[in-house]
XYZ file of C-alpha atoms in Angstrom:
176
model
C 37.068 70.153 26.758
C 39.105 67.769 24.715
C 38.744 66.135 21.543
C 38.911 62.224 21.964
C 40.152 59.646 19.622
C 37.764 56.815 20.245
C 37.062 53.636 18.059
C 34.549 51.543 17.940
C 34.851 48.321 20.327
C 34.411 45.977 17.629
C 37.681 47.549 16.095
C 41.003 45.718 16.088
C 42.517 49.095 17.632
C 43.514 48.977 20.897
C 45.889 51.852 21.193
C 46.371 54.905 18.683
C 49.796 53.655 17.132
C 47.598 50.873 16.023
C 44.585 53.313 14.562
C 47.911 55.187 12.608
C 49.819 52.103 11.480
C 45.605 50.882 9.799
C 45.783 54.800 8.079
C 49.007 54.572 6.572
C 48.104 50.723 5.283
C 44.522 51.910 4.213
C 44.876 55.609 3.100
C 41.122 56.990 2.543
C 39.079 53.668 3.514
C 38.925 53.934 7.877
C 35.689 55.596 7.879
C 35.584 58.855 10.125
C 32.829 60.247 12.494
C 32.030 64.145 12.976
C 29.898 66.589 13.527
C 30.726 68.157 10.181
C 33.265 70.174 8.778
C 35.128 72.680 11.258
C 33.202 71.143 14.312
C 35.647 70.044 16.767
C 35.721 66.739 15.614
C 36.950 67.279 11.760
C 39.417 70.266 13.538
C 40.532 66.753 15.403
C 41.362 64.706 12.770
C 42.384 67.546 10.060
C 45.339 68.275 13.104
C 46.393 64.771 13.215
C 46.541 64.462 9.354
C 48.730 67.603 9.471
C 51.158 65.876 11.841
C 51.045 62.272 10.331
C 50.338 62.728 6.645
C 47.270 59.736 7.297
C 44.229 60.052 4.796
C 40.576 59.120 5.951
C 37.094 59.330 4.959
C 34.857 61.618 6.538
C 31.919 60.810 7.358
C 29.367 63.573 8.569
C 26.455 63.424 11.269
C 23.995 66.018 12.421
C 26.067 67.051 16.022
C 28.245 65.382 17.502
C 26.525 62.917 19.956
C 24.636 61.438 16.436
C 28.508 60.991 15.360
C 29.468 59.100 18.798
C 26.692 56.909 17.932
C 27.092 56.425 14.534
C 30.768 55.089 15.948
C 28.731 53.069 17.762
C 26.680 51.390 15.443
C 29.804 50.597 13.768
C 28.679 52.726 10.549
C 32.061 54.247 11.295
C 35.533 53.318 12.948
C 36.708 56.093 14.785
C 35.067 59.356 16.187
C 37.275 61.714 17.271
C 34.544 64.553 18.689
C 34.771 66.630 22.105
C 35.407 63.999 25.700
C 31.312 64.914 26.901
C 30.138 63.944 23.936
C 31.577 60.566 24.321
C 31.787 59.959 28.092
C 28.654 58.014 28.232
C 29.554 55.713 25.470
C 32.958 55.134 27.511
C 31.961 54.377 30.421
C 29.115 51.657 29.047
C 31.861 50.274 27.335
C 31.145 50.803 23.240
C 33.916 53.106 22.867
C 37.424 52.860 23.016
C 39.550 56.005 23.626
C 42.619 55.569 21.836
C 44.218 59.013 22.242
C 43.092 63.179 23.765
C 44.150 66.110 22.056
C 45.741 67.559 25.598
C 49.573 67.448 26.848
C 48.626 65.691 29.753
C 46.120 62.019 30.720
C 42.774 62.532 30.960
C 41.229 61.020 33.315
C 37.595 59.871 33.162
C 35.731 58.553 36.245
C 34.584 55.150 35.755
C 36.092 55.091 32.248
C 40.539 55.151 33.725
C 42.807 57.033 31.702
C 42.984 58.422 28.568
C 46.713 59.050 27.488
C 47.822 61.577 25.759
C 48.248 62.726 22.114
C 52.008 64.097 22.731
C 53.025 59.782 23.453
C 51.920 59.477 20.217
C 53.603 63.152 18.471
C 55.573 64.540 20.428
C 55.342 67.643 18.992
C 51.366 67.893 18.859
C 50.256 71.115 19.605
C 46.706 71.432 20.733
C 44.003 73.927 20.823
C 41.699 74.043 23.899
C 38.139 74.495 23.499
C 36.358 76.131 26.656
C 33.159 76.653 28.068
C 32.644 80.178 27.970
C 30.269 83.169 29.649
C 30.315 86.291 27.849
C 29.048 89.774 28.595
C 27.745 92.190 26.141
C 30.481 94.932 25.705
C 29.158 98.441 27.615
C 28.264 96.657 30.576
C 29.243 98.454 33.888
C 32.141 98.271 35.176
C 30.182 97.502 38.636
C 28.296 94.363 36.891
C 32.184 93.626 36.131
C 33.699 93.961 39.446
C 30.615 91.539 40.965
C 31.355 88.444 38.139
C 34.460 88.999 39.402
C 33.857 88.821 42.749
C 31.821 85.802 41.877
C 34.025 83.739 39.318
C 36.897 84.502 42.137
C 35.683 83.318 45.169
C 32.411 80.947 43.108
C 32.817 79.703 40.619
C 36.860 79.288 40.462
C 36.578 77.206 43.895
C 33.158 75.437 42.895
C 33.230 72.175 44.673
C 29.406 71.256 42.324
C 31.752 72.281 39.231
C 34.699 70.090 39.762
C 32.422 67.363 40.621
C 29.991 68.066 36.919
C 34.188 68.337 35.603
C 35.218 64.785 36.410
C 31.474 62.959 36.006
C 31.945 64.193 32.312
C 35.192 64.061 31.277
C 35.816 67.724 31.153
C 39.293 69.537 32.186
C 38.120 71.263 35.354
C 40.156 74.875 34.080
C 38.415 78.278 34.769
C 40.188 81.103 33.570
C 39.364 84.874 33.862
């Protein structure tokens, strides 16, 4: 679930370069909505700050979806939350995606292609955010073997999961 840097469609920012220029011209003034300190969105904007030296006004909300809605409503200009939290507002034309924090473009079904941040910051190192299935320590080996078989024969090749990923702006990348 990559982070996507999106803006309210009424902002003048058409590209990530436009946004970076605005951050530099108005240090500490551009409001960025996140789900709070150490959230995926906060991590994203802090990574961008590390690579570019920008400053921004951090506005926190009680979750990623409220941060997205705040940007749609115009309370903030930028939201760097997870793709899955932004996808509906992107498709509805309420947000404009400027960059995805991956090394590859993100195809969003019903929206289009979001360019990778490495297009502007080639040295940018992304930290993937995975949805995981965890089992407790001490589970018997036969259970682990069964889960491995299910993973290999069902999950890794599941057309339903691939479809879910495509519909929800999630990268399908099963790893064991």
